[in-house]
Amino acid sequence: MQIKTDRDARLGYWLILPTVIAVSGLIFYPIVYNLWLSLQEVNMNPVQPNTFVGLKHFTDVLTDSDFWRSFKTSLIFTSTTVVGTTLLGLGTALLLNRDFPGRSVIRGVILLPYVTPVISAVFGWKYLFDPVFGMANYFLVDIIHLLPQHINWIESPAYAIYAVIIFNVWKNFPFAFLMILAELQSISANLYEAAEVDGASIWQQFRYITLPELKFVIGALVILRTIWNFYKFSEVYLLSSSVEVLPVYIYEKAFASYDFGQAAAISAILFVFVLGFIMFYVRKVLEW
Amino acid sequence: MVKQNTILKKVIFIILLFLLLSFVLMPFITMLSSSFKPDREQGAFPPTILPDDPTIAHYKGVLNPEIFPFLMYFKNSLIVAFLSAGIGVVISIFGSYSFARLEYTGRAVIQRGVLLVYMFGGVLLVIPLFQMVTKLGLFDTRTSLIITYIVQTLPVSLYMLGNYFRTIPESIEEAAIIDGCSRLEVIYRIVIPLSTPAIVSVFIYAFMIAWNEYLFASVFINSSSLRTLPIGLNQLFYTQHYIWGRMMAASILTAIPVIILFLSIERFITSGLTFGGVKE
């Protein structure tokens, strides 16, 4: 029996109203307002009026080498962490997709980085990366001799990006792991049994059964992680503010130099870039 | 031959598992151990894994309001996270019931509009929201943070609750309506009691997001007395009063509530979390 009345429809509107108000007032309106701000010289005092300057901020930003350096940092950071989190998540899921004692405990432990507050995790890693007594230097330099000397991971601009990438992969691979594991568990065991009867090697089973089944979830993970990491602020800024990805650049333009108009223009550019990426990816790579 | 092969496989498995767990746990082990190390042992080289001479002085320091207002920040985080999660849950119970059970024109459009929120990261919103918050006179108030966090968590809460509500047999609701219950009574008497685990999980998810948030809290709040934990801790690090052991103790105490909450809902989250079930 289908209950469908005018009264239900009216109630439906009332119940969704708070959501609609909140989302339009605090997400959609601000996005439009941000575009408006990007065309203004924004007064530091919010009560004072702004001056309209047209596309000045956009031409300034696009001809600023600092912006392009930051853009490049963002590209490096996002591409490496997307690959890193997805591959480590996949590897971990394949490793743990079997029965062994303590499996559910280990699964819970692996999720810890993902749920620990950024601020706590950041200090743990700062300690590990300490130039003098940190475990990272001790392991890489004094034990396995991979590097000739101790490195100031957090503060040196050349190395901080590595620290930030490692931290981001550590923090976010559990999400990929969880998604891929759930998908792996839904693949029917019959497929593997049949393949084994036909004499397929482990690699062939992975290539022709597992990977095709994972195509959708991996495609989704890549796009979500790309969006999230292009916008990632705290995980980068709190570990090392010398890694100037675009969100950090925007934050400092707005709240350290108080150049709100230009910061709004950079946000708009970042958004258009991410949007373009999503459209390209969905059409060409996922072929949806 | 076959047996040797399986033993080899087992050994490789254990080695890989060990490497993985070391990578995952190293920061936690370091934090825990140095939060119990006396100051002179902090800079020991090579670094010690277990403290030689454990002490709880750092925890005492963190909890002493004269040294560091940890408890005040903790309270502020608790208020903001509790209120935003509570209000958010109420809004999303209504919203997701509307999505899951009621039919009206425009429903699909609204649903897609809510999902669009995925494409707007916090950093795109922080400048316009800061301007709005200041113009509305909400700068340096908890309200500014609470309303921001509610909206940030709404899409996921709606998604998770909506999925759960759809698993409740519609016949139960219809029977109640035939018996004379109104839709609102159905929500209150049937849907909410049957969905308690989902509602608790959504509350905890929203609570965790608010507890961890740094970006908005760092620009909307100015007074020290309103700061949340992430801001307070980060500032402590850049003053001359920081010592590693105390930082670590504060970090552990900040993480513990969230980890406990997470472990309590892990089963639900990991089974109910399908594609799109979270937003960062």
XYZ file of C-alpha atoms in Angstrom:
568
model
C 0.000 0.000 0.000
C 1.405 3.342 -1.004
C 0.599 6.219 1.291
C 0.888 9.397 -0.712
C -1.168 12.406 0.193
C -0.980 16.159 0.033
C -0.541 16.206 3.775
C 2.528 14.013 3.481
C 3.959 16.251 0.797
C 3.422 19.328 2.954
C 5.029 17.632 5.945
C 7.925 16.626 3.675
C 8.615 20.264 2.888
C 8.404 21.309 6.520
C 10.792 18.577 7.629
C 13.405 19.362 4.994
C 13.088 23.128 5.485
C 15.734 23.464 8.231
C 18.232 21.558 6.078
C 17.467 23.690 3.041
C 17.833 26.916 5.021
C 21.098 25.797 6.634
C 22.697 24.509 3.452
C 21.673 27.438 1.277
C 22.503 30.035 3.913
C 25.834 28.609 4.992
C 27.126 26.819 1.880
C 25.551 28.074 -1.333
C 25.143 31.716 -0.392
C 28.747 31.981 0.878
C 30.055 30.478 -2.381
C 28.267 33.164 -4.395
C 29.259 35.819 -1.874
C 32.858 34.668 -2.232
C 32.695 35.349 -5.985
C 31.348 38.811 -5.231
C 34.152 39.419 -2.720
C 36.726 38.376 -5.299
C 35.714 41.402 -7.381
C 36.184 43.832 -4.491
C 38.967 45.471 -2.584
C 37.676 44.177 0.748
C 37.969 46.630 3.599
C 39.772 45.239 6.636
C 36.967 46.583 8.764
C 33.920 44.510 7.739
C 31.542 47.334 8.604
C 33.181 49.674 6.064
C 32.135 49.394 2.419
C 34.288 47.600 -0.145
C 35.539 49.038 -3.435
C 34.656 47.328 -6.688
C 37.795 46.474 -8.672
C 36.474 44.078 -11.311
C 38.811 41.298 -12.378
C 41.916 42.990 -10.954
C 42.496 40.273 -8.329
C 42.280 37.543 -10.917
C 44.840 39.147 -13.215
C 47.066 39.864 -10.197
C 46.859 36.279 -8.976
C 47.372 34.644 -12.350
C 50.505 36.706 -12.999
C 51.920 36.114 -9.513
C 54.729 33.567 -9.387
C 53.952 32.844 -5.711
C 50.520 31.649 -6.730
C 51.928 29.308 -9.378
C 54.527 27.928 -6.970
C 51.757 27.221 -4.484
C 49.638 25.684 -7.241
C 52.507 23.359 -8.112
C 52.930 22.361 -4.460
C 49.222 21.547 -4.332
C 49.474 19.396 -7.448
C 52.442 17.462 -6.054
C 50.850 17.052 -2.639
C 47.483 15.929 -4.001
C 48.750 13.539 -6.665
C 51.239 11.773 -4.395
C 48.818 11.431 -1.495
C 45.981 10.183 -3.709
C 48.245 7.477 -5.135
C 49.776 6.749 -1.727
C 46.529 6.414 0.231
C 44.863 4.334 -2.473
C 47.769 1.908 -2.963
C 48.443 1.467 0.750
C 44.714 1.050 1.368
C 44.516 -1.556 -1.387
C 47.583 -3.412 -0.140
C 46.318 -3.438 3.438
C 42.869 -4.613 2.378
C 44.358 -7.468 0.324
C 46.629 -8.401 3.225
C 43.827 -8.486 5.788
C 41.163 -10.054 3.595
C 41.650 -13.495 5.141
C 40.905 -15.241 8.391
C 43.478 -15.020 11.127
C 43.236 -14.672 14.890
C 42.796 -11.087 16.101
C 41.589 -9.858 12.746
C 38.848 -7.539 13.996
C 41.163 -6.019 16.620
C 43.787 -5.310 13.965
C 41.177 -3.783 11.712
C 40.172 -1.438 14.536
C 43.816 -0.537 15.210
C 44.372 0.335 11.552
C 41.480 2.789 11.684
C 43.065 4.700 14.586
C 45.006 7.230 12.457
C 41.823 8.159 10.643
C 39.856 8.935 13.803
C 42.561 10.520 15.953
C 42.215 14.318 16.079
C 44.610 16.001 13.657
C 46.047 18.148 16.413
C 47.084 15.107 18.492
C 48.472 13.136 15.563
C 50.430 16.159 14.371
C 52.379 16.402 17.617
C 53.161 12.700 17.558
C 54.646 13.107 14.083
C 56.489 16.302 14.960
C 58.200 14.338 17.681
C 59.027 11.469 15.309
C 60.410 13.946 12.764
C 62.486 15.911 15.258
C 65.837 16.809 13.658
C 67.909 15.869 16.702
C 66.319 12.954 18.529
C 63.428 11.943 16.270
C 62.800 8.304 15.465
C 62.573 9.019 11.719
C 66.125 10.307 11.513
C 67.414 7.601 13.837
C 65.890 4.896 11.654
C 66.755 6.343 8.235
C 70.232 7.641 9.067
C 71.665 5.634 11.949
C 70.041 2.227 11.416
C 69.488 1.619 7.722
C 71.882 4.353 6.493
C 69.525 5.444 3.760
C 70.385 9.105 4.305
C 73.822 10.553 5.031
C 72.800 12.962 7.787
C 69.942 14.057 10.029
C 67.308 16.120 8.270
C 65.121 18.871 9.659
C 61.953 17.312 8.259
C 59.450 19.785 9.570
C 61.120 23.135 9.021
C 63.253 22.810 5.917
C 61.162 23.825 2.892
C 62.763 21.130 0.733
C 61.899 18.210 3.036
C 58.747 19.389 4.778
C 56.653 18.356 1.786
C 57.777 14.752 2.306
C 56.799 14.906 5.958
C 53.398 16.328 5.020
C 52.836 13.650 2.367
C 53.814 10.815 4.702
C 51.579 12.219 7.418
C 48.622 12.556 5.049
C 49.022 9.002 3.728
C 49.280 7.669 7.276
C 46.187 9.590 8.344
C 43.957 8.795 5.378
C 44.844 5.367 3.989
C 42.548 3.643 6.526
C 39.554 5.156 4.732
C 40.630 3.580 1.428
C 41.390 0.356 3.267
C 37.916 0.203 4.775
C 36.139 0.863 1.495
C 38.218 -1.610 -0.486
C 37.967 -4.301 2.199
C 34.171 -4.027 2.199
C 34.187 -4.476 -1.566
C 36.628 -7.417 -1.428
C 34.407 -9.212 1.035
C 31.484 -8.958 -1.324
C 33.322 -10.782 -4.153
C 31.989 -14.312 -4.365
C 34.507 -17.025 -3.401
C 33.137 -19.164 -6.246
C 34.882 -16.960 -8.781
C 38.278 -17.713 -7.249
C 37.538 -21.410 -6.903
C 36.567 -21.626 -10.559
C 39.698 -19.718 -11.557
C 41.859 -22.031 -9.473
C 40.328 -25.077 -11.160
C 41.192 -23.476 -14.495
C 44.787 -23.094 -13.286
C 44.879 -19.303 -12.949
C 47.845 -17.949 -10.991
C 47.427 -15.632 -8.003
C 48.383 -12.694 -10.188
C 45.884 -13.678 -12.898
C 43.153 -14.016 -10.269
C 43.974 -10.554 -8.992
C 44.172 -9.058 -12.478
C 41.032 -10.629 -13.940
C 38.728 -11.066 -10.927
C 39.711 -8.722 -8.097
C 40.661 -5.585 -10.019
C 37.551 -5.408 -12.236
C 35.376 -5.829 -9.143
C 37.252 -3.008 -7.404
C 37.135 -0.642 -10.360
C 34.152 1.317 -9.093
C 35.250 1.700 -5.487
C 38.800 2.701 -6.463
C 37.448 5.215 -8.979
C 35.257 6.710 -6.284
C 38.087 6.768 -3.738
C 40.406 8.558 -6.144
C 37.922 11.300 -6.915
C 36.900 11.835 -3.283
C 40.483 11.901 -2.059
C 41.460 14.306 -4.837
C 38.702 16.734 -3.889
C 39.432 16.442 -0.173
C 43.175 16.806 -0.520
C 43.018 19.806 -2.831
C 41.056 21.509 -0.046
C 43.126 20.039 2.798
C 44.201 22.703 5.237
C 44.745 21.606 8.849
C 46.710 18.430 8.152
C 49.226 20.449 6.147
C 49.289 23.725 8.057
C 49.508 22.203 11.539
C 52.357 19.862 10.658
C 54.393 22.391 8.712
C 53.234 25.819 7.648
C 56.204 26.035 5.277
C 54.430 23.721 2.837
C 52.356 26.309 0.998
C 49.611 24.334 -0.697
C 46.804 26.530 -2.060
C 44.560 26.317 1.035
C 47.476 27.454 3.216
C 48.250 30.210 0.703
C 44.604 31.361 0.795
C 44.534 31.279 4.595
C 47.659 33.381 4.894
C 46.535 35.852 2.235
C 43.254 36.332 4.107
C 44.167 36.093 7.764
C 47.830 37.119 7.838
C 47.951 39.753 5.052
C 44.235 40.642 5.342
C 43.944 40.672 1.558
C 40.469 39.148 1.546
C 39.628 40.115 -2.011
C 42.647 38.391 -3.470
C 42.187 35.383 -1.187
C 38.581 35.096 -2.409
C 39.849 35.181 -5.994
C 42.304 32.349 -5.277
C 39.492 30.287 -3.688
C 37.396 30.815 -6.799
C 40.264 29.669 -9.015
C 40.850 26.627 -6.820
C 37.169 25.743 -6.979
C 36.987 26.067 -10.762
C 40.090 23.916 -11.085
C 38.671 21.163 -8.854
C 35.351 21.329 -10.695
C 37.136 21.004 -14.031
C 39.066 18.031 -12.719
C 35.889 16.311 -11.515
C 34.185 16.769 -14.880
C 37.207 15.548 -16.815
C 37.694 12.576 -14.516
C 34.073 11.493 -14.479
C 33.780 11.709 -18.288
C 37.149 10.435 -19.454
C 38.410 8.147 -16.729
C 35.320 6.685 -15.147
C 33.256 6.959 -18.345
C 30.043 7.405 -16.362
C 56.632 -28.914 -0.686
C 53.108 -27.636 -0.291
C 53.594 -27.344 3.440
C 56.816 -25.348 3.026
C 54.960 -23.027 0.724
C 52.259 -22.283 3.287
C 54.841 -21.717 6.015
C 56.665 -19.266 3.770
C 53.387 -17.507 3.063
C 52.671 -17.264 6.770
C 56.084 -15.775 7.488
C 55.681 -13.195 4.732
C 52.216 -12.358 6.031
C 53.486 -11.838 9.568
C 56.391 -9.661 8.395
C 54.095 -7.486 6.297
C 51.597 -7.211 9.137
C 54.387 -6.208 11.520
C 55.635 -3.486 9.142
C 52.119 -2.174 8.642
C 51.338 -2.072 12.350
C 54.654 -0.344 13.115
C 53.843 2.376 10.599
C 50.323 2.813 11.969
C 51.221 2.689 15.645
C 54.630 4.413 15.799
C 53.217 7.924 16.416
C 50.900 6.598 19.133
C 53.679 4.677 20.831
C 55.908 7.741 20.714
C 53.221 9.990 22.112
C 52.332 7.622 24.928
C 55.908 6.909 25.881
C 57.134 10.499 25.831
C 54.117 11.671 27.783
C 55.534 9.542 30.617
C 59.205 10.457 30.092
C 60.844 12.963 32.439
C 62.241 16.054 30.705
C 65.855 14.926 30.688
C 64.922 11.754 28.816
C 63.008 13.519 26.031
C 66.076 14.284 23.954
C 67.779 10.925 24.551
C 69.546 9.575 21.497
C 69.027 6.942 20.282
C 65.361 7.498 21.196
C 64.007 5.141 23.848
C 60.741 3.344 23.192
C 59.848 2.716 26.812
C 60.543 5.445 29.386
C 63.378 4.443 31.744
C 61.935 6.380 34.615
C 58.194 6.940 34.017
C 56.497 9.939 35.573
C 52.991 11.378 35.515
C 54.254 14.929 36.055
C 53.264 15.989 32.524
C 49.668 14.900 33.008
C 49.573 16.786 36.299
C 50.982 19.835 34.503
C 48.401 19.683 31.749
C 45.539 19.366 34.209
C 46.809 22.199 36.419
C 44.877 25.322 35.355
C 47.710 27.569 36.543
C 50.110 26.077 34.003
C 47.843 25.460 31.059
C 44.058 26.044 30.671
C 43.579 22.559 29.256
C 40.381 21.928 31.208
C 38.857 25.188 29.974
C 39.642 24.350 26.351
C 38.318 20.869 26.936
C 35.077 22.307 28.278
C 34.785 24.683 25.298
C 35.311 21.844 22.845
C 32.747 19.771 24.707
C 30.103 22.523 24.585
C 30.621 23.277 20.908
C 30.799 19.629 19.824
C 27.848 18.559 21.969
C 25.532 21.347 20.844
C 26.420 21.174 17.157
C 26.080 17.386 17.098
C 22.791 17.509 19.049
C 21.148 20.172 16.889
C 22.548 18.567 13.749
C 21.050 15.203 14.670
C 17.588 16.704 15.210
C 17.677 18.516 11.868
C 18.888 15.417 10.081
C 16.286 13.102 11.642
C 13.567 15.332 10.184
C 15.388 15.822 6.906
C 16.229 12.209 6.285
C 12.733 11.054 7.175
C 11.477 13.530 4.622
C 13.900 12.106 2.029
C 13.250 8.482 2.901
C 9.485 8.331 3.283
C 7.651 11.395 2.020
C 7.060 12.162 -1.620
C 6.899 15.657 -3.024
C 7.983 17.484 -6.108
C 11.535 18.741 -5.908
C 12.723 16.081 -3.499
C 15.325 14.687 -5.893
C 16.650 18.171 -6.623
C 17.039 18.973 -2.928
C 18.732 15.634 -2.309
C 21.237 16.277 -5.063
C 21.772 19.827 -3.848
C 22.715 18.530 -0.408
C 25.169 16.077 -1.966
C 26.769 18.939 -3.909
C 28.162 20.126 -0.593
C 30.873 17.516 -1.123
C 32.434 19.789 -3.687
C 32.953 22.712 -1.325
C 35.830 22.280 1.094
C 36.017 24.331 4.263
C 38.772 26.488 2.813
C 36.409 27.804 0.105
C 33.906 28.847 2.757
C 36.145 30.318 5.402
C 36.516 33.776 3.799
C 32.846 34.478 3.006
C 31.722 32.900 6.289
C 34.206 35.009 8.232
C 32.816 38.151 6.585
C 29.246 37.053 7.273
C 29.964 36.093 10.874
C 31.560 39.485 11.499
C 28.730 41.422 9.866
C 26.130 39.497 11.884
C 27.981 40.281 15.110
C 28.749 36.605 15.712
C 32.529 36.989 15.651
C 34.134 35.532 18.776
C 31.037 33.579 19.807
C 30.457 29.855 20.132
C 27.321 30.263 18.026
C 29.402 30.975 14.925
C 31.224 27.665 15.329
C 28.133 25.665 16.221
C 26.134 26.709 13.158
C 29.126 26.155 10.877
C 29.724 22.649 12.206
C 26.043 21.724 11.912
C 26.075 22.494 8.212
C 29.406 20.769 7.621
C 28.108 17.485 9.013
C 24.536 17.622 7.684
C 25.083 15.920 4.287
C 26.668 12.814 5.802
C 24.179 12.643 8.657
C 21.275 12.875 6.221
C 22.818 10.194 4.054
C 23.515 7.759 6.893
C 20.158 8.235 8.626
C 18.204 8.135 5.367
C 19.778 4.796 4.496
C 18.912 3.461 7.915
C 15.323 4.711 7.858
C 14.761 2.935 4.539
C 15.580 -0.392 6.224
C 12.655 -0.009 8.646
C 9.728 -2.006 7.194
C 7.219 0.464 5.850
C 4.374 -1.816 6.941
C 5.044 -0.999 10.607
C 4.629 2.692 9.912
C 1.527 2.118 7.818
C -0.072 0.028 10.546
C 0.518 2.827 13.032
C -1.009 5.362 10.671
C -4.086 3.187 10.223
C -4.319 3.001 14.012
C -4.550 6.778 14.046
C -0.988 7.955 14.560
C 0.086 11.078 12.718
C 3.331 11.078 10.721
C 5.062 13.029 13.479
C 3.941 10.467 16.031
C 5.282 7.741 13.738
C 8.676 9.441 13.705
C 8.662 9.973 17.435
C 7.235 6.609 18.527
C 8.502 4.197 15.886
C 11.305 5.535 13.702
C 13.434 7.120 16.426
C 13.303 4.179 18.872
C 14.040 1.695 16.072
C 16.975 3.758 14.792
C 18.761 4.428 18.073
C 22.074 2.859 16.978
C 22.127 4.884 13.772
C 21.186 8.091 15.559
C 23.878 7.566 18.190
C 26.438 6.910 15.453
C 25.483 10.037 13.556
C 25.711 12.043 16.764
C 29.178 10.665 17.470
C 30.322 11.297 13.899
C 29.188 14.941 14.132
C 30.724 15.250 17.592
C 34.091 14.012 16.307
C 34.107 16.418 13.361
C 33.400 19.363 15.655
C 35.935 18.186 18.239
C 38.702 17.990 15.626
C 37.971 21.121 13.623
C 40.758 23.682 13.397
C 40.255 26.053 10.443
C 36.999 27.789 11.428
C 37.837 27.729 15.128
C 41.105 29.526 14.429
C 39.471 32.482 12.647
C 36.029 32.804 14.280
C 37.284 32.844 17.858
C 39.516 35.459 19.398
C 39.100 35.295 23.200
C 41.266 32.826 25.009
C 38.287 31.854 27.175
C 36.359 30.522 24.154
C 39.157 28.612 22.425
C 38.653 24.966 21.587
C 41.289 22.287 22.137
C 42.920 22.267 18.678
C 43.534 26.022 18.863
C 44.679 25.933 22.472
C 47.096 23.070 21.870
C 48.570 24.615 18.770
C 49.160 27.856 20.614
C 50.800 26.087 23.513
C 53.287 24.619 21.055
C 54.407 28.070 19.934
C 54.905 29.560 23.385
C 58.055 29.168 25.409
C 56.140 27.122 27.991
C 55.867 24.060 25.841
C 57.761 20.977 26.805
C 57.519 17.831 24.719
C 56.209 15.654 27.508
C 53.424 18.076 28.328
C 52.495 18.482 24.653
C 52.253 14.716 24.329
C 50.151 14.353 27.464
C 47.794 17.063 26.189
C 47.586 15.373 22.783
C 46.743 12.029 24.366
C 44.063 13.561 26.575
C 42.570 15.286 23.518
C 42.497 12.088 21.492
C 41.129 9.744 24.156
C 37.469 10.890 24.166
C 37.290 10.658 20.392
C 38.934 7.245 20.239
C 36.618 5.858 22.914
C 33.573 7.235 21.094
C 34.799 5.805 17.825
C 35.454 2.344 19.230
C 31.928 2.313 20.636
C 30.400 2.752 17.189
C 33.064 1.063 15.060
C 30.852 -1.888 14.212
C 28.072 0.327 12.914
C 30.329 2.735 11.066
C 32.287 0.037 9.289
C 29.185 -1.827 8.166
C 27.006 1.167 7.389
C 29.666 3.238 5.764
C 29.199 2.768 2.074
C 30.513 5.010 -0.667
C 29.991 8.642 0.193
C 29.276 7.927 3.808
C 31.771 10.440 5.113
C 32.948 13.909 4.360
C 36.150 15.423 5.612
